[in-house]
CSV table of C-alpha atoms and ligand atoms in Angstrom, one decimal:
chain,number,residue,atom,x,y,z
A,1,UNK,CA,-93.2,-36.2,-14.8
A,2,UNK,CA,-96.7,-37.8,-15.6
A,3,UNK,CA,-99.3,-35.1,-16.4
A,4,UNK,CA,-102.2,-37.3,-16.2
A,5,UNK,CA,-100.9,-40.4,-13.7
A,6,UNK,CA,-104.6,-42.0,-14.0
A,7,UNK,CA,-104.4,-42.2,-17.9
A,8,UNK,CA,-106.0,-45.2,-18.8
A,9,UNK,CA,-104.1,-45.2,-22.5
A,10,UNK,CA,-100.9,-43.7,-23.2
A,11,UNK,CA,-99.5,-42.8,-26.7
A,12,UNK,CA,-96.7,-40.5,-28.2
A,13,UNK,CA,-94.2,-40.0,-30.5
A,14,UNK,CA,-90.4,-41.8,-30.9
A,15,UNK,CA,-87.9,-39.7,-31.9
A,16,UNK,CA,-84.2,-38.5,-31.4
A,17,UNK,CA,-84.3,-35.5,-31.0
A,18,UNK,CA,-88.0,-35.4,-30.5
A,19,UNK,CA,-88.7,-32.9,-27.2
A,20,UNK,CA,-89.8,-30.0,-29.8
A,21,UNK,CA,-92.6,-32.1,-31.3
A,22,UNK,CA,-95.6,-30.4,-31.4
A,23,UNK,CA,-98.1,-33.8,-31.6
A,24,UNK,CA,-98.5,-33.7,-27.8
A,25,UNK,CA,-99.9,-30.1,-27.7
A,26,UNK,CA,-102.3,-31.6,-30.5
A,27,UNK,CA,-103.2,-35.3,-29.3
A,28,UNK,CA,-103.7,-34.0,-26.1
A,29,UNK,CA,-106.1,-31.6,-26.8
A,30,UNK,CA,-107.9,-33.8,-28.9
A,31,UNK,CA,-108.5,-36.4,-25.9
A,32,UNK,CA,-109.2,-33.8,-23.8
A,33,UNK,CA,-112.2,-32.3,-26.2
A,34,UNK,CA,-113.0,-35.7,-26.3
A,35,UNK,CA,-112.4,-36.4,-22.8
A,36,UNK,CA,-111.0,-39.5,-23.6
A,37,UNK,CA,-108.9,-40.8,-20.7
A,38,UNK,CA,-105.9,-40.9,-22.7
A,39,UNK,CA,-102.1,-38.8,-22.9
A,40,UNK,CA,-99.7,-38.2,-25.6
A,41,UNK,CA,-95.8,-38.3,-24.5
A,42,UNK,CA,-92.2,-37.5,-26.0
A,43,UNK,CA,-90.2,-40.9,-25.8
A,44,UNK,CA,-87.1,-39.8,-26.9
A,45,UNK,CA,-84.9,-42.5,-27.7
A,46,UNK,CA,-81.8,-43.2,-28.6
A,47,UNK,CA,-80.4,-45.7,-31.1
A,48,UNK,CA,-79.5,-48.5,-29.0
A,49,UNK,CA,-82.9,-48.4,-27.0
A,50,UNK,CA,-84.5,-48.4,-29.9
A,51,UNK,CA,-85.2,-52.1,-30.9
A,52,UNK,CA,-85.7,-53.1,-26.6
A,53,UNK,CA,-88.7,-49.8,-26.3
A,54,UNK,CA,-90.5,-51.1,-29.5
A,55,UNK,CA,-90.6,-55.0,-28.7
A,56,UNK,CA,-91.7,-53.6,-25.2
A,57,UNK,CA,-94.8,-51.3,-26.1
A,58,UNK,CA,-97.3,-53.8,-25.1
A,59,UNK,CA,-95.5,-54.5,-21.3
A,60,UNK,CA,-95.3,-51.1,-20.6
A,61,UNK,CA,-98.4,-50.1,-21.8
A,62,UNK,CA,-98.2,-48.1,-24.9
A,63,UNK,CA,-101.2,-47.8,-27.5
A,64,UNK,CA,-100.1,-46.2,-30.1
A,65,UNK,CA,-96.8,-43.8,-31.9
A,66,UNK,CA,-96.2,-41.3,-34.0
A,67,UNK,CA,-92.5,-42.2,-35.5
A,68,UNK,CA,-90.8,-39.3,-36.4
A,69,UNK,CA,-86.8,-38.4,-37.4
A,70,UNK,CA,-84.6,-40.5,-37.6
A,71,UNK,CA,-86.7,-43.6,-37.4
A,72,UNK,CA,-89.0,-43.7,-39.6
A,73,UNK,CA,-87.4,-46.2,-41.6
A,74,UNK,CA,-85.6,-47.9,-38.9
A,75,UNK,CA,-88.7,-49.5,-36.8
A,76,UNK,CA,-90.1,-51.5,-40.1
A,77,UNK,CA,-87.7,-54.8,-39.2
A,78,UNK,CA,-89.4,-54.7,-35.8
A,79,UNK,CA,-93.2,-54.6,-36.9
A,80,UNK,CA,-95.9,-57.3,-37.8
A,81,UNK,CA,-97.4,-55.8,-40.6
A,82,UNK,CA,-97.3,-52.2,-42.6
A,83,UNK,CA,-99.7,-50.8,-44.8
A,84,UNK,CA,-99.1,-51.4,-48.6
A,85,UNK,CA,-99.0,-47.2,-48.9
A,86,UNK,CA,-96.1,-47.3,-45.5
A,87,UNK,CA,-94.3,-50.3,-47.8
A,88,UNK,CA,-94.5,-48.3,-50.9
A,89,UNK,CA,-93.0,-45.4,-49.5
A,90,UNK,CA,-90.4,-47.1,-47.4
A,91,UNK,CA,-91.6,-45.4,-43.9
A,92,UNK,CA,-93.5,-45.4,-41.5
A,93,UNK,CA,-95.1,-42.7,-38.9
A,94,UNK,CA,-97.8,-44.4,-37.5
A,95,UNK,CA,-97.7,-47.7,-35.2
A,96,UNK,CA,-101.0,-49.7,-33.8
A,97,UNK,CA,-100.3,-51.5,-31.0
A,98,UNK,CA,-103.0,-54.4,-30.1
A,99,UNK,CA,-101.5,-56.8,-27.4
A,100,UNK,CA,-97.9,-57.6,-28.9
A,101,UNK,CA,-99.3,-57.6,-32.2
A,102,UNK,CA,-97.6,-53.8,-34.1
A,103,UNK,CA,-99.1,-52.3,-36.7
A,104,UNK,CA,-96.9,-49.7,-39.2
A,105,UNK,CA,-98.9,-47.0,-41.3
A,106,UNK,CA,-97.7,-44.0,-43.1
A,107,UNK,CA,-100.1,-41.1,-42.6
A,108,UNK,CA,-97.7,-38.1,-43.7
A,109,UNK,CA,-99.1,-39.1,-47.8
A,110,UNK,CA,-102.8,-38.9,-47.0
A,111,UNK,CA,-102.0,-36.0,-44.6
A,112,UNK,CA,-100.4,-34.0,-47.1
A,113,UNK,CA,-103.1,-35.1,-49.4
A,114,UNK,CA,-105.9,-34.3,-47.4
A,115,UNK,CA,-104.7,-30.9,-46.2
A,116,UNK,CA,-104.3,-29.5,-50.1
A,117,UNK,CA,-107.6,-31.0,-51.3
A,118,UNK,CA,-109.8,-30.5,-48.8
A,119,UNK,CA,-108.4,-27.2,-47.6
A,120,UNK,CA,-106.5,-25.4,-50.3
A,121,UNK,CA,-108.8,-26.8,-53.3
A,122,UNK,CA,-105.7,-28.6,-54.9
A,123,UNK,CA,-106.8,-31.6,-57.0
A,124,UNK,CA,-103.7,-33.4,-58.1
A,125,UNK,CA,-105.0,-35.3,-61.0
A,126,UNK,CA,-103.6,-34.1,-64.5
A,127,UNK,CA,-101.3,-31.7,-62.4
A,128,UNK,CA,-97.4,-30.8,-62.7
A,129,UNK,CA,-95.5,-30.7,-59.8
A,130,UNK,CA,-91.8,-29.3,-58.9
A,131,UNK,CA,-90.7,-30.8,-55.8
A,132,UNK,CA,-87.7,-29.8,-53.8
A,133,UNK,CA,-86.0,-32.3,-52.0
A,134,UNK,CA,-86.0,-36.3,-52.1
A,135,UNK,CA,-85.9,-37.6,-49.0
A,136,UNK,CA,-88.5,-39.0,-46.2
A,137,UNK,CA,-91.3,-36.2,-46.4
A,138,UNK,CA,-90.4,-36.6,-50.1
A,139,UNK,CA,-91.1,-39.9,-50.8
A,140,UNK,CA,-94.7,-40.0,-49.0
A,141,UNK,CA,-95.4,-36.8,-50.9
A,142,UNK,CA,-94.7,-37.9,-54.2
A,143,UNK,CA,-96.1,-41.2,-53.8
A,144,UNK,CA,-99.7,-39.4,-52.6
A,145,UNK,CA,-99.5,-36.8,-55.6
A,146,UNK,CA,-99.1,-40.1,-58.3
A,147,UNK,CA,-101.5,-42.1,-56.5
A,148,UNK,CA,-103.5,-39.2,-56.8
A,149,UNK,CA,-103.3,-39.2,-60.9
A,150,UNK,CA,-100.4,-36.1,-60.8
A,151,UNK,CA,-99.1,-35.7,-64.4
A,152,UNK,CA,-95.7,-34.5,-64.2
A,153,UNK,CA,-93.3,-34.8,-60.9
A,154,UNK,CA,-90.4,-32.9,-61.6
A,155,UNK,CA,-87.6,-33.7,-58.7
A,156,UNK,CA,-84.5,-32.3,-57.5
A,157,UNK,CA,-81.8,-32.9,-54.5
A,158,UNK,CA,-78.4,-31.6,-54.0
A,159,UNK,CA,-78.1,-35.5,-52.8
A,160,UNK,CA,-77.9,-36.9,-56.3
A,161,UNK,CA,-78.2,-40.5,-54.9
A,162,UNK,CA,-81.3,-40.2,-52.9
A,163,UNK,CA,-82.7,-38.4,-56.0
A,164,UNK,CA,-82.4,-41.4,-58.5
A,165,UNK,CA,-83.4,-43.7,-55.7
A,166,UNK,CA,-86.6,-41.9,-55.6
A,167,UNK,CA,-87.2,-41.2,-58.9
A,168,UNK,CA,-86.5,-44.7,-60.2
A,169,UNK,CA,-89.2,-46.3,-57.6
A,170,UNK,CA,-91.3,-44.2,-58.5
A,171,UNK,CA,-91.6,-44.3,-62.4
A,172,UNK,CA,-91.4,-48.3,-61.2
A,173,UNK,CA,-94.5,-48.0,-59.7
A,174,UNK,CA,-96.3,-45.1,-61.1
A,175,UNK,CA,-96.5,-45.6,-65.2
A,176,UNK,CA,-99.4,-42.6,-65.7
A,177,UNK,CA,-97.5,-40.3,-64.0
A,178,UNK,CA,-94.3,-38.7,-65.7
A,179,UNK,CA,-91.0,-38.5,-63.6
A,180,UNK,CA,-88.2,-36.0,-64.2
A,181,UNK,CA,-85.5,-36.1,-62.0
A,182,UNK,CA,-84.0,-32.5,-62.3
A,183,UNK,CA,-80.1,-31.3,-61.6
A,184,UNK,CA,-81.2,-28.1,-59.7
A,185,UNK,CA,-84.0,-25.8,-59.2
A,186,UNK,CA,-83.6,-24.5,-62.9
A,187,UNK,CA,-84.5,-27.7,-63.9
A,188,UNK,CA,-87.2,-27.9,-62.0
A,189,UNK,CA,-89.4,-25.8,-65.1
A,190,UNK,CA,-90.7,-24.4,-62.1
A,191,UNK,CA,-92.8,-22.0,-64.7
A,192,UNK,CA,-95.4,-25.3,-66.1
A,193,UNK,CA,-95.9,-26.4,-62.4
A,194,UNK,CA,-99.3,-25.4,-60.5
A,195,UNK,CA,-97.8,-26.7,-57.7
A,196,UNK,CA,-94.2,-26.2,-56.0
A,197,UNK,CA,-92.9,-27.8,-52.6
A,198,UNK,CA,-90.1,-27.5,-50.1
A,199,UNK,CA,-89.0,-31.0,-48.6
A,200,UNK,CA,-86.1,-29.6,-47.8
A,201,UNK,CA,-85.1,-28.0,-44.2
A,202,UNK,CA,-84.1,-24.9,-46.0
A,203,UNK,CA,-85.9,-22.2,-44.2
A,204,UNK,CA,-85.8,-23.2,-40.9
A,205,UNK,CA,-82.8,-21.1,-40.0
A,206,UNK,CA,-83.7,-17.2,-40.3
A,207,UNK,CA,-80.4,-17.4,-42.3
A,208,UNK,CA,-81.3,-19.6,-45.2
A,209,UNK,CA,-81.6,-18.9,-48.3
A,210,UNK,CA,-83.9,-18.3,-50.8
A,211,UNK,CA,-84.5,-21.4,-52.3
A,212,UNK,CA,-86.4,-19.9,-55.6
A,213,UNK,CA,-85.4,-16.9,-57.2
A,214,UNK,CA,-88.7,-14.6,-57.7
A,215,UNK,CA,-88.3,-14.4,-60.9
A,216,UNK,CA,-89.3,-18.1,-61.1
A,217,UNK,CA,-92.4,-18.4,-59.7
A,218,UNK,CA,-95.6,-17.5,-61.6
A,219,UNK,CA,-99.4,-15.9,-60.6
A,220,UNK,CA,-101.7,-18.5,-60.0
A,221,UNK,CA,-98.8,-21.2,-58.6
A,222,UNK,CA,-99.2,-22.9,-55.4
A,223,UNK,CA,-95.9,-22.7,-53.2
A,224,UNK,CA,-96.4,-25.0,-50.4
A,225,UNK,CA,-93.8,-25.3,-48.4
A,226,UNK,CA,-93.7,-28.3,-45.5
A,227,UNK,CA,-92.0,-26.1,-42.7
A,228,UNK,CA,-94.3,-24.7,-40.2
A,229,UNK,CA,-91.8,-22.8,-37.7
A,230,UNK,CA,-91.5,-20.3,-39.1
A,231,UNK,CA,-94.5,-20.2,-39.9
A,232,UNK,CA,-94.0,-17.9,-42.8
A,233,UNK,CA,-90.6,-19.0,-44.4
A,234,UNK,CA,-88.4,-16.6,-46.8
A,235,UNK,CA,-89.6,-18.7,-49.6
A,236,UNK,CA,-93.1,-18.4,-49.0
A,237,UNK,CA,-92.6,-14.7,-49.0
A,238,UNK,CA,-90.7,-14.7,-51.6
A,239,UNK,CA,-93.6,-16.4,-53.7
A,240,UNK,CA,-96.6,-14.6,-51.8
A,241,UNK,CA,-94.8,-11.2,-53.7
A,242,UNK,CA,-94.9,-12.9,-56.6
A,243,UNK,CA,-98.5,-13.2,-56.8
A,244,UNK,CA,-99.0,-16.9,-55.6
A,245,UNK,CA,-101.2,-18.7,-53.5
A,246,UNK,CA,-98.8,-20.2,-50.2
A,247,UNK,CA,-99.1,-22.3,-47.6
A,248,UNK,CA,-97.0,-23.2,-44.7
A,249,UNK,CA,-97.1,-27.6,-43.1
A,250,UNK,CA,-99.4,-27.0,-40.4
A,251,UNK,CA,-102.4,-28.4,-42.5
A,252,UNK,CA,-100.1,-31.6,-42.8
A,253,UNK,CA,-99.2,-31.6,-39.5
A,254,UNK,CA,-102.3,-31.7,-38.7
A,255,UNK,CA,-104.0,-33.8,-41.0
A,256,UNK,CA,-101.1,-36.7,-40.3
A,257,UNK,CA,-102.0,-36.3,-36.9
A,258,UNK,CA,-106.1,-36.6,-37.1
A,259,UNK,CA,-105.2,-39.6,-39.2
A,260,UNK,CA,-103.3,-41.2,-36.4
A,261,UNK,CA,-105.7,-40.5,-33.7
A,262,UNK,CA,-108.5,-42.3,-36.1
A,263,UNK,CA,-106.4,-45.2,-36.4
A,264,UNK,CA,-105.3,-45.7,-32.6
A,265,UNK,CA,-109.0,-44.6,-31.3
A,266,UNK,CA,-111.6,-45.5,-34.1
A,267,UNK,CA,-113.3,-42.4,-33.4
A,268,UNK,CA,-113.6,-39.4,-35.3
A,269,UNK,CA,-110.4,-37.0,-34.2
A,270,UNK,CA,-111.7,-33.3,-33.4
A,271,UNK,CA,-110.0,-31.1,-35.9
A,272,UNK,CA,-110.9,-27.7,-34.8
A,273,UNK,CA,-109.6,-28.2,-31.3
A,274,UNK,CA,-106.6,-30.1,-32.9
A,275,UNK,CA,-105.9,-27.2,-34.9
A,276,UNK,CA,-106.4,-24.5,-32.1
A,277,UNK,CA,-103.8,-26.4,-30.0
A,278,UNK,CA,-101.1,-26.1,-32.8
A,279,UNK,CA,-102.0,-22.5,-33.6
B,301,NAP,P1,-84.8,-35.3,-45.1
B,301,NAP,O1,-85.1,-36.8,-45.1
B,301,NAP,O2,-83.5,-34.9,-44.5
B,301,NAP,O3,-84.8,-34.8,-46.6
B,301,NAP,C1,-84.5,-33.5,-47.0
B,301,NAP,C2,-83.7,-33.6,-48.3
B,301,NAP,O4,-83.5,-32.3,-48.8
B,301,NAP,C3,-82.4,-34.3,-48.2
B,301,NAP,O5,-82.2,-35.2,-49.2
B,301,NAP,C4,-81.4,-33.1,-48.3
B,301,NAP,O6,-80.2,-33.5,-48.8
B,301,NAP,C5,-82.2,-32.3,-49.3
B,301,NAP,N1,-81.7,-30.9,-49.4
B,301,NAP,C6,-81.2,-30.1,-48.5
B,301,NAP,N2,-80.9,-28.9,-49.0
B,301,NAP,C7,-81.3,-28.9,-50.3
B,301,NAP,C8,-81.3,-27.9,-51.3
B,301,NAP,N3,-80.8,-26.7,-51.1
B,301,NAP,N4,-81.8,-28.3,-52.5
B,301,NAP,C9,-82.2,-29.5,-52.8
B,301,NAP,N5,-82.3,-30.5,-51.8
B,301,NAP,C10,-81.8,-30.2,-50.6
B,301,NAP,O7,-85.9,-34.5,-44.3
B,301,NAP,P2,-87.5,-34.8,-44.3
B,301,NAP,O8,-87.8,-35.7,-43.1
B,301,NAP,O9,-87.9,-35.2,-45.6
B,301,NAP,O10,-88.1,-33.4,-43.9
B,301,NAP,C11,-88.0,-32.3,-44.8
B,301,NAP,C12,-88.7,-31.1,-44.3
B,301,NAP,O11,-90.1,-31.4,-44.2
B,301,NAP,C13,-88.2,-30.7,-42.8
B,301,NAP,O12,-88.2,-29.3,-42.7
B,301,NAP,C14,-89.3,-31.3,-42.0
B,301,NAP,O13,-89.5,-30.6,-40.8
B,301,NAP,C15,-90.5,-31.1,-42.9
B,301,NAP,N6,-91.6,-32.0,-42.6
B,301,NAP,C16,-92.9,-31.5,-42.3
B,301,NAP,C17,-93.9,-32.3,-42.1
B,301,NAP,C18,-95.3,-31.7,-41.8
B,301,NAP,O14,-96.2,-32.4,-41.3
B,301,NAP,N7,-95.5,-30.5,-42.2
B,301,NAP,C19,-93.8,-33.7,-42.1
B,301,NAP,C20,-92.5,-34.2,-42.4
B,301,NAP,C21,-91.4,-33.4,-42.6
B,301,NAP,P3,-79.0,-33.7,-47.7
B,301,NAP,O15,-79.4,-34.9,-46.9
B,301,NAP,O16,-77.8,-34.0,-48.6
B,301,NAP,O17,-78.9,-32.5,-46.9
């Protein structure tokens, strides 16, 4: 059911399953502070719609998307153009429309980004990093921490295949930065990092794991884990014990999302109410 049947603009976010998103709560708050005459929708979608709802965006009157699992890669083939940081990273989270003309961005990299500089003080350059997990989140991570002059990336993923394939691109593309894929957490040398992120799901489920061992984890480390329900995850509690500074995905989450509302609207998005919406 339309929420706002007078919208003059609609946006929203593709997924499959994607009816627990929480960028409506946020976009729609920010066009409301705003009062843009604008709403934010679920289209959930399933594989076969997929390629007939993106060629028809324009006809049915769609401004803009967020992209989210499992198709992030999937809706490249059926856009006009994607920015060279979306092409490097091999995904895209972000789509322009402008008549029939589509437009692919990534905005999870600078979100991430933007959320541990400006907020958390974290300046990547000359940094070493342990990251868990290689795939989508992953890849746009990595790629912002070696843009952003990172020194060591240490890598590790139970799925040893999309560990090398992430790895390999980005030694490929990244020659200042040094890239260690790792077998397992141990190998992580999670003890030289300043920085240490989950990509993985792991910690989600109440029932998950630890995916660090205390022992592991250092005063004066950053554990930053990219899961935001629960907001506080076992490893993040795990870490907090041990005398580290944490943080949870909402900044992400957020940032990503201000970063698509600047590109569909051109204006300025409003982070505090943004942020009050998701909180
Ligand atoms: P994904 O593409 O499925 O990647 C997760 C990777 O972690 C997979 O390669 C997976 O391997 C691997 N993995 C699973 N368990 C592992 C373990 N114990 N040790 C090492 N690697 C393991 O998922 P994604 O899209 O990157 O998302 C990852 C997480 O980030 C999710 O929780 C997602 O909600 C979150 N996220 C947050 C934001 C934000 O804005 N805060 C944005 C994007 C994603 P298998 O495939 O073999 O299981």
């Amino acid at each position: 059911m339309d929420k706002n049947p007078q919208a003059e603009k609609i946006y929203g976010v593709l997924g499959y399953p994607a009816k627990h998103s929480l960028s409506p709560l946020m976009h729609n708050a920010a066009f409301a502070a705003l009062k843009i005459n604008a709403e934010y929708k679920i289209f959930e979608k399933k594989p076969e719609e997929l390629e007939s709802f993106i060629r028809s965006l324009d006809k049915v009157g769609i401004s803009g998307l967020n992209v989210t699992v499992p198709y992030k890669e999937k809706v490249i083939p059926f856009l006009n153009k994607i920015s060279e940081e979306a092409k490097i990273i091999g995904a895209v989270n972000t789509i322009k429309v402008s008549g029939d003309y589509l437009e692919g961005f990534n905005t999870d990299a600078v979100g991430f980004l933007r959320h541990i500089s400006e907020d958390l003080g974290f300046i990547p350059q000359g940094k070493t990093i342990s990251l868990i997990g290689a795939g989508g989140a992953a890849k746009a991570i990595s790629v912002a921490l070696a843009k952003a002059g990172a020194k060591i990336i240490s890598v590790c993923d139970i799925d040893k295949t999309k560990l090398d394939t992430l790895t390999a691109s980005l030694k490929e593309r990244f020659n200042k930065t040094e890239v260690r894929p790792a077998c397992d957490i141990a190998g992580l040398n999670i003890g030289e990092a300043d920085l240490l992120i989950n990509a993985t799901p792991i910690g989600m489920k109440e029932t998950d794991a630890c995916l660090v061992a205390g022992d592991l984890l250092h005063k004066g480390l950053l554990v930053y884990d990219l899961i935001y329900n629960p907001k506080e995850t076992r490893l993040l509690r795990v870490a907090k014990e041990s005398g580290c500074r944490i943080s949870n995905g909402l900044g992400m989450l957020l940032y990503q999302g201000m970063v698509s509302f600047e590109l569909w609207t051109g204006v300025s998005a409003p982070k505090e109410a943004m942020l009050k919406a998701l909180s």
